């Protein structure tokens, strides 16, 4: 696995090469260990980003997390330099997890109630951003966050709105 080899090389370059009997059991274990060595701001931000999605809107994550501009940018830069996230090639307003395995490992570390709390905050922030800007927040974000938050009425309402939007665009199969 090239990702696993890259992670081992990163640890070795940082002077943390494991001894022969101390190799990580899997990539997830390696990622969790690396996150444990990072600062609290970086760990907190990557938790928010993982709940937000494989590629995440920077304004949305910052609004939901409540982190000030300087702290947010510093933590983002450290996560990028650590090779955990990278710039989205299509948008300056988004970043992506460098590997899907990284996001999966981070999500597995979050307790269910914490994940639901973060999803609910992301849903509220996305709706507030849409209201503030008089624009539509992508419904797939709202549906996903509502489902992850365990908010069934909101998930149903956003799903119905997405179905209506799809029908209006002649997407009958997608609406179903």
C-alpha atoms as an extended CHARMM CRD file, in Angstrom:
* protein
*
       176  EXT
         1         1  UNK       CA              0.0000000000        0.0000000000        0.0000000000  PROA      1               0.0000000000
         2         2  UNK       CA              1.7390000000        3.2120000000       -1.1480000000  PROA      2               0.0000000000
         3         3  UNK       CA             -0.0920000000        5.2470000000        1.5010000000  PROA      3               0.0000000000
         4         4  UNK       CA              1.1810000000        2.9440000000        4.2570000000  PROA      4               0.0000000000
         5         5  UNK       CA              4.7550000000        3.1360000000        2.9490000000  PROA      5               0.0000000000
         6         6  UNK       CA              4.4830000000        6.9330000000        2.7280000000  PROA      6               0.0000000000
         7         7  UNK       CA              3.2590000000        7.0820000000        6.3330000000  PROA      7               0.0000000000
         8         8  UNK       CA              6.1560000000        4.8980000000        7.5210000000  PROA      8               0.0000000000
         9         9  UNK       CA              8.6080000000        7.1440000000        5.6540000000  PROA      9               0.0000000000
        10        10  UNK       CA              7.0750000000       10.2570000000        7.2510000000  PROA      10              0.0000000000
        11        11  UNK       CA              7.4960000000        8.7860000000       10.7130000000  PROA      11              0.0000000000
        12        12  UNK       CA             11.0730000000        7.7620000000        9.9530000000  PROA      12              0.0000000000
        13        13  UNK       CA             11.9120000000       11.2470000000        8.6380000000  PROA      13              0.0000000000
        14        14  UNK       CA             10.4720000000       12.7380000000       11.8120000000  PROA      14              0.0000000000
        15        15  UNK       CA             12.6790000000       10.4530000000       13.9200000000  PROA      15              0.0000000000
        16        16  UNK       CA              9.8110000000        8.2110000000       15.0190000000  PROA      16              0.0000000000
        17        17  UNK       CA             10.7040000000        5.0430000000       13.1460000000  PROA      17              0.0000000000
        18        18  UNK       CA              9.1400000000        2.0840000000       14.9470000000  PROA      18              0.0000000000
        19        19  UNK       CA             11.3110000000       -0.8020000000       16.0120000000  PROA      19              0.0000000000
        20        20  UNK       CA             10.8200000000       -4.0830000000       14.1730000000  PROA      20              0.0000000000
        21        21  UNK       CA              8.4550000000       -5.4660000000       16.8030000000  PROA      21              0.0000000000
        22        22  UNK       CA              6.5840000000       -2.1810000000       17.1170000000  PROA      22              0.0000000000
        23        23  UNK       CA              5.1960000000       -1.7190000000       13.6030000000  PROA      23              0.0000000000
        24        24  UNK       CA              1.6470000000       -0.3730000000       13.4390000000  PROA      24              0.0000000000
        25        25  UNK       CA             -0.9430000000       -3.0370000000       12.7330000000  PROA      25              0.0000000000
        26        26  UNK       CA             -2.6560000000       -1.0440000000       10.0210000000  PROA      26              0.0000000000
        27        27  UNK       CA             -2.9510000000        2.3650000000        8.4120000000  PROA      27              0.0000000000
        28        28  UNK       CA             -5.7650000000        3.3830000000       10.7540000000  PROA      28              0.0000000000
        29        29  UNK       CA             -3.5770000000        2.7340000000       13.7780000000  PROA      29              0.0000000000
        30        30  UNK       CA             -0.7880000000        4.7860000000       12.2010000000  PROA      30              0.0000000000
        31        31  UNK       CA             -3.0880000000        7.7340000000       11.4760000000  PROA      31              0.0000000000
        32        32  UNK       CA             -4.5610000000        7.6890000000       14.9800000000  PROA      32              0.0000000000
        33        33  UNK       CA             -1.0420000000        7.6520000000       16.4540000000  PROA      33              0.0000000000
        34        34  UNK       CA             -0.0100000000       10.6120000000       14.3160000000  PROA      34              0.0000000000
        35        35  UNK       CA             -3.1130000000       12.5800000000       15.2950000000  PROA      35              0.0000000000
        36        36  UNK       CA             -2.3980000000       11.8750000000       18.9560000000  PROA      36              0.0000000000
        37        37  UNK       CA              0.9770000000       13.5970000000       18.5400000000  PROA      37              0.0000000000
        38        38  UNK       CA             -0.5530000000       16.7060000000       16.9580000000  PROA      38              0.0000000000
        39        39  UNK       CA             -1.7680000000       19.7590000000       18.7960000000  PROA      39              0.0000000000
        40        40  UNK       CA             -5.2880000000       20.0020000000       20.1260000000  PROA      40              0.0000000000
        41        41  UNK       CA             -6.2970000000       22.6230000000       17.5510000000  PROA      41              0.0000000000
        42        42  UNK       CA             -5.2840000000       20.3620000000       14.6640000000  PROA      42              0.0000000000
        43        43  UNK       CA             -7.0460000000       17.3230000000       16.1340000000  PROA      43              0.0000000000
        44        44  UNK       CA            -10.1990000000       19.3560000000       16.7470000000  PROA      44              0.0000000000
        45        45  UNK       CA            -10.1730000000       20.7740000000       13.2180000000  PROA      45              0.0000000000
        46        46  UNK       CA             -9.6290000000       17.4060000000       11.5430000000  PROA      46              0.0000000000
        47        47  UNK       CA            -12.5730000000       15.9990000000       13.5270000000  PROA      47              0.0000000000
        48        48  UNK       CA            -14.7920000000       18.7880000000       12.1590000000  PROA      48              0.0000000000
        49        49  UNK       CA            -13.4470000000       18.2520000000        8.6460000000  PROA      49              0.0000000000
        50        50  UNK       CA            -14.0460000000       14.4860000000        8.7860000000  PROA      50              0.0000000000
        51        51  UNK       CA            -17.6940000000       14.9730000000        9.7170000000  PROA      51              0.0000000000
        52        52  UNK       CA            -18.0520000000       17.6490000000        7.0120000000  PROA      52              0.0000000000
        53        53  UNK       CA            -16.9880000000       15.2800000000        4.2430000000  PROA      53              0.0000000000
        54        54  UNK       CA            -14.1220000000       13.9520000000        2.1490000000  PROA      54              0.0000000000
        55        55  UNK       CA            -13.8620000000       17.4120000000        0.5870000000  PROA      55              0.0000000000
        56        56  UNK       CA            -15.0670000000       20.1580000000        2.8790000000  PROA      56              0.0000000000
        57        57  UNK       CA            -16.0280000000       23.7990000000        2.5890000000  PROA      57              0.0000000000
        58        58  UNK       CA            -13.6050000000       25.9030000000        4.6250000000  PROA      58              0.0000000000
        59        59  UNK       CA            -16.1150000000       28.6240000000        5.5180000000  PROA      59              0.0000000000
        60        60  UNK       CA            -18.6410000000       26.0500000000        6.6680000000  PROA      60              0.0000000000
        61        61  UNK       CA            -16.1750000000       24.1260000000        8.8480000000  PROA      61              0.0000000000
        62        62  UNK       CA            -14.8690000000       27.3380000000       10.3950000000  PROA      62              0.0000000000
        63        63  UNK       CA            -18.3940000000       28.6080000000       11.1030000000  PROA      63              0.0000000000
        64        64  UNK       CA            -19.4960000000       25.3120000000       12.6660000000  PROA      64              0.0000000000
        65        65  UNK       CA            -16.3520000000       24.9540000000       14.7640000000  PROA      65              0.0000000000
        66        66  UNK       CA            -16.3460000000       28.5570000000       15.9680000000  PROA      66              0.0000000000
        67        67  UNK       CA            -12.5650000000       28.8850000000       15.5350000000  PROA      67              0.0000000000
        68        68  UNK       CA            -11.0820000000       32.3210000000       14.8590000000  PROA      68              0.0000000000
        69        69  UNK       CA             -9.3930000000       33.0430000000       11.5050000000  PROA      69              0.0000000000
        70        70  UNK       CA             -5.7650000000       32.8600000000       12.6480000000  PROA      70              0.0000000000
        71        71  UNK       CA             -6.1670000000       29.6370000000       14.6290000000  PROA      71              0.0000000000
        72        72  UNK       CA             -8.1630000000       28.0720000000       11.8120000000  PROA      72              0.0000000000
        73        73  UNK       CA             -5.5830000000       28.8980000000        9.1350000000  PROA      73              0.0000000000
        74        74  UNK       CA             -2.6790000000       27.8040000000       11.3370000000  PROA      74              0.0000000000
        75        75  UNK       CA             -4.2990000000       24.4460000000       12.0950000000  PROA      75              0.0000000000
        76        76  UNK       CA             -5.2190000000       23.9460000000        8.4160000000  PROA      76              0.0000000000
        77        77  UNK       CA             -1.6470000000       24.6720000000        7.3810000000  PROA      77              0.0000000000
        78        78  UNK       CA             -0.2520000000       22.1850000000        9.9130000000  PROA      78              0.0000000000
        79        79  UNK       CA             -2.6650000000       19.4890000000        8.7380000000  PROA      79              0.0000000000
        80        80  UNK       CA             -1.6930000000       20.1960000000        5.1220000000  PROA      80              0.0000000000
        81        81  UNK       CA              2.0270000000       20.0890000000        5.9160000000  PROA      81              0.0000000000
        82        82  UNK       CA              1.4650000000       16.8080000000        7.7570000000  PROA      82              0.0000000000
        83        83  UNK       CA              0.0410000000       15.3680000000        4.5330000000  PROA      83              0.0000000000
        84        84  UNK       CA             -3.4140000000       14.7100000000        5.9660000000  PROA      84              0.0000000000
        85        85  UNK       CA             -5.3510000000       17.2070000000        3.8590000000  PROA      85              0.0000000000
        86        86  UNK       CA             -4.6750000000       19.0280000000        0.6050000000  PROA      86              0.0000000000
        87        87  UNK       CA             -6.0720000000       21.8720000000       -1.4630000000  PROA      87              0.0000000000
        88        88  UNK       CA             -9.0600000000       21.0340000000       -3.6360000000  PROA      88              0.0000000000
        89        89  UNK       CA             -7.8780000000       21.4060000000       -7.2180000000  PROA      89              0.0000000000
        90        90  UNK       CA            -11.2700000000       22.7530000000       -8.3100000000  PROA      90              0.0000000000
        91        91  UNK       CA            -11.9860000000       25.3050000000       -5.5940000000  PROA      91              0.0000000000
        92        92  UNK       CA            -10.0060000000       27.6550000000       -3.3830000000  PROA      92              0.0000000000
        93        93  UNK       CA            -12.8530000000       27.4820000000       -0.8670000000  PROA      93              0.0000000000
        94        94  UNK       CA            -12.4870000000       23.7570000000       -0.2040000000  PROA      94              0.0000000000
        95        95  UNK       CA             -9.9020000000       21.2740000000        0.9870000000  PROA      95              0.0000000000
        96        96  UNK       CA             -9.9350000000       17.4900000000        0.7850000000  PROA      96              0.0000000000
        97        97  UNK       CA             -8.5470000000       14.6140000000        2.7650000000  PROA      97              0.0000000000
        98        98  UNK       CA             -5.4530000000       13.4150000000        0.9740000000  PROA      98              0.0000000000
        99        99  UNK       CA             -6.5930000000        9.8200000000        1.4040000000  PROA      99              0.0000000000
       100       100  UNK       CA            -10.0770000000        8.5140000000        2.1520000000  PROA      100             0.0000000000
       101       101  UNK       CA             -8.4980000000        6.1910000000        4.7320000000  PROA      101             0.0000000000
       102       102  UNK       CA             -7.4700000000        9.2220000000        6.7700000000  PROA      102             0.0000000000
       103       103  UNK       CA            -11.0370000000       10.4820000000        7.0030000000  PROA      103             0.0000000000
       104       104  UNK       CA            -12.3280000000        7.0030000000        7.8340000000  PROA      104             0.0000000000
       105       105  UNK       CA             -9.7770000000        6.6220000000       10.6450000000  PROA      105             0.0000000000
       106       106  UNK       CA            -10.7130000000       10.0130000000       12.0980000000  PROA      106             0.0000000000
       107       107  UNK       CA            -14.4430000000        9.2400000000       11.9300000000  PROA      107             0.0000000000
       108       108  UNK       CA            -13.9240000000        5.9020000000       13.6740000000  PROA      108             0.0000000000
       109       109  UNK       CA            -12.2390000000        7.7040000000       16.5480000000  PROA      109             0.0000000000
       110       110  UNK       CA            -15.2510000000        9.9610000000       17.1720000000  PROA      110             0.0000000000
       111       111  UNK       CA            -17.9050000000        8.7950000000       19.5840000000  PROA      111             0.0000000000
       112       112  UNK       CA            -21.4190000000        8.6730000000       18.1410000000  PROA      112             0.0000000000
       113       113  UNK       CA            -22.7920000000       11.5290000000       20.2660000000  PROA      113             0.0000000000
       114       114  UNK       CA            -19.8420000000       13.7580000000       19.3150000000  PROA      114             0.0000000000
       115       115  UNK       CA            -20.2800000000       12.9700000000       15.6420000000  PROA      115             0.0000000000
       116       116  UNK       CA            -24.0060000000       13.7630000000       15.8580000000  PROA      116             0.0000000000
       117       117  UNK       CA            -23.2720000000       17.0410000000       17.6840000000  PROA      117             0.0000000000
       118       118  UNK       CA            -20.8050000000       18.0980000000       15.0080000000  PROA      118             0.0000000000
       119       119  UNK       CA            -23.1650000000       17.1140000000       12.1720000000  PROA      119             0.0000000000
       120       120  UNK       CA            -25.9510000000       19.1580000000       13.7770000000  PROA      120             0.0000000000
       121       121  UNK       CA            -23.6400000000       22.1750000000       14.0840000000  PROA      121             0.0000000000
       122       122  UNK       CA            -22.5950000000       21.7860000000       10.4440000000  PROA      122             0.0000000000
       123       123  UNK       CA            -26.2530000000       21.6000000000        9.3890000000  PROA      123             0.0000000000
       124       124  UNK       CA            -27.1040000000       24.7730000000       11.3450000000  PROA      124             0.0000000000
       125       125  UNK       CA            -24.0470000000       26.5820000000        9.9700000000  PROA      125             0.0000000000
       126       126  UNK       CA            -24.8570000000       25.5360000000        6.3860000000  PROA      126             0.0000000000
       127       127  UNK       CA            -28.4310000000       26.7730000000        6.7250000000  PROA      127             0.0000000000
       128       128  UNK       CA            -27.2870000000       30.0300000000        8.3560000000  PROA      128             0.0000000000
       129       129  UNK       CA            -24.7690000000       30.6060000000        5.5590000000  PROA      129             0.0000000000
       130       130  UNK       CA            -27.5000000000       30.0850000000        2.9800000000  PROA      130             0.0000000000
       131       131  UNK       CA            -29.8390000000       32.4800000000        4.7960000000  PROA      131             0.0000000000
       132       132  UNK       CA            -27.0970000000       35.0830000000        5.2040000000  PROA      132             0.0000000000
       133       133  UNK       CA            -25.9810000000       34.9430000000        1.5790000000  PROA      133             0.0000000000
       134       134  UNK       CA            -29.4580000000       34.4350000000        0.1190000000  PROA      134             0.0000000000
       135       135  UNK       CA            -28.1300000000       31.4150000000       -1.7120000000  PROA      135             0.0000000000
       136       136  UNK       CA            -29.0340000000       27.7760000000       -1.6270000000  PROA      136             0.0000000000
       137       137  UNK       CA            -26.8460000000       25.4450000000        0.3590000000  PROA      137             0.0000000000
       138       138  UNK       CA            -26.3010000000       22.2190000000       -1.5570000000  PROA      138             0.0000000000
       139       139  UNK       CA            -29.0920000000       19.9450000000       -0.4140000000  PROA      139             0.0000000000
       140       140  UNK       CA            -26.7860000000       16.9160000000       -0.3570000000  PROA      140             0.0000000000
       141       141  UNK       CA            -24.8680000000       18.6260000000        2.4660000000  PROA      141             0.0000000000
       142       142  UNK       CA            -28.0120000000       19.3290000000        4.4410000000  PROA      142             0.0000000000
       143       143  UNK       CA            -29.4500000000       15.8420000000        3.9340000000  PROA      143             0.0000000000
       144       144  UNK       CA            -26.1740000000       14.2140000000        4.9630000000  PROA      144             0.0000000000
       145       145  UNK       CA            -25.6830000000       16.3990000000        8.0290000000  PROA      145             0.0000000000
       146       146  UNK       CA            -29.3090000000       15.9280000000        9.1160000000  PROA      146             0.0000000000
       147       147  UNK       CA            -28.9870000000       12.1410000000        8.8020000000  PROA      147             0.0000000000
       148       148  UNK       CA            -25.6610000000       12.1290000000       10.6750000000  PROA      148             0.0000000000
       149       149  UNK       CA            -27.1540000000       14.3810000000       13.3590000000  PROA      149             0.0000000000
       150       150  UNK       CA            -30.0570000000       11.9680000000       13.8330000000  PROA      150             0.0000000000
       151       151  UNK       CA            -32.5420000000       14.7370000000       12.9510000000  PROA      151             0.0000000000
       152       152  UNK       CA            -35.1070000000       12.6830000000       11.0600000000  PROA      152             0.0000000000
       153       153  UNK       CA            -37.6230000000       15.5070000000       10.4570000000  PROA      153             0.0000000000
       154       154  UNK       CA            -34.9090000000       17.7320000000        8.9600000000  PROA      154             0.0000000000
       155       155  UNK       CA            -33.4960000000       14.8310000000        6.9400000000  PROA      155             0.0000000000
       156       156  UNK       CA            -36.9560000000       14.1390000000        5.5230000000  PROA      156             0.0000000000
       157       157  UNK       CA            -37.5840000000       17.8200000000        4.7270000000  PROA      157             0.0000000000
       158       158  UNK       CA            -34.2180000000       18.2430000000        3.0120000000  PROA      158             0.0000000000
       159       159  UNK       CA            -34.6410000000       14.9380000000        1.1450000000  PROA      159             0.0000000000
       160       160  UNK       CA            -38.0840000000       16.0170000000       -0.0950000000  PROA      160             0.0000000000
       161       161  UNK       CA            -36.6360000000       19.3670000000       -1.2080000000  PROA      161             0.0000000000
       162       162  UNK       CA            -33.8340000000       17.5310000000       -3.0360000000  PROA      162             0.0000000000
       163       163  UNK       CA            -36.4290000000       15.3190000000       -4.7470000000  PROA      163             0.0000000000
       164       164  UNK       CA            -38.4470000000       18.3600000000       -5.8480000000  PROA      164             0.0000000000
       165       165  UNK       CA            -35.2850000000       20.0160000000       -7.1310000000  PROA      165             0.0000000000
       166       166  UNK       CA            -34.3550000000       16.8990000000       -9.0650000000  PROA      166             0.0000000000
       167       167  UNK       CA            -37.8190000000       16.6610000000      -10.6180000000  PROA      167             0.0000000000
       168       168  UNK       CA            -37.6250000000       20.2990000000      -11.6750000000  PROA      168             0.0000000000
       169       169  UNK       CA            -34.4000000000       19.4360000000      -13.5060000000  PROA      169             0.0000000000
       170       170  UNK       CA            -36.0640000000       16.3970000000      -15.1750000000  PROA      170             0.0000000000
       171       171  UNK       CA            -34.1320000000       13.9980000000      -12.9490000000  PROA      171             0.0000000000
       172       172  UNK       CA            -36.9500000000       11.5400000000      -12.3310000000  PROA      172             0.0000000000
       173       173  UNK       CA            -34.6530000000        8.6530000000      -11.3770000000  PROA      173             0.0000000000
       174       174  UNK       CA            -32.6310000000       10.8700000000       -9.0370000000  PROA      174             0.0000000000
       175       175  UNK       CA            -35.8160000000       12.2540000000       -7.4670000000  PROA      175             0.0000000000
       176       176  UNK       CA            -37.0380000000        8.7390000000       -6.7020000000  PROA      176             0.0000000000
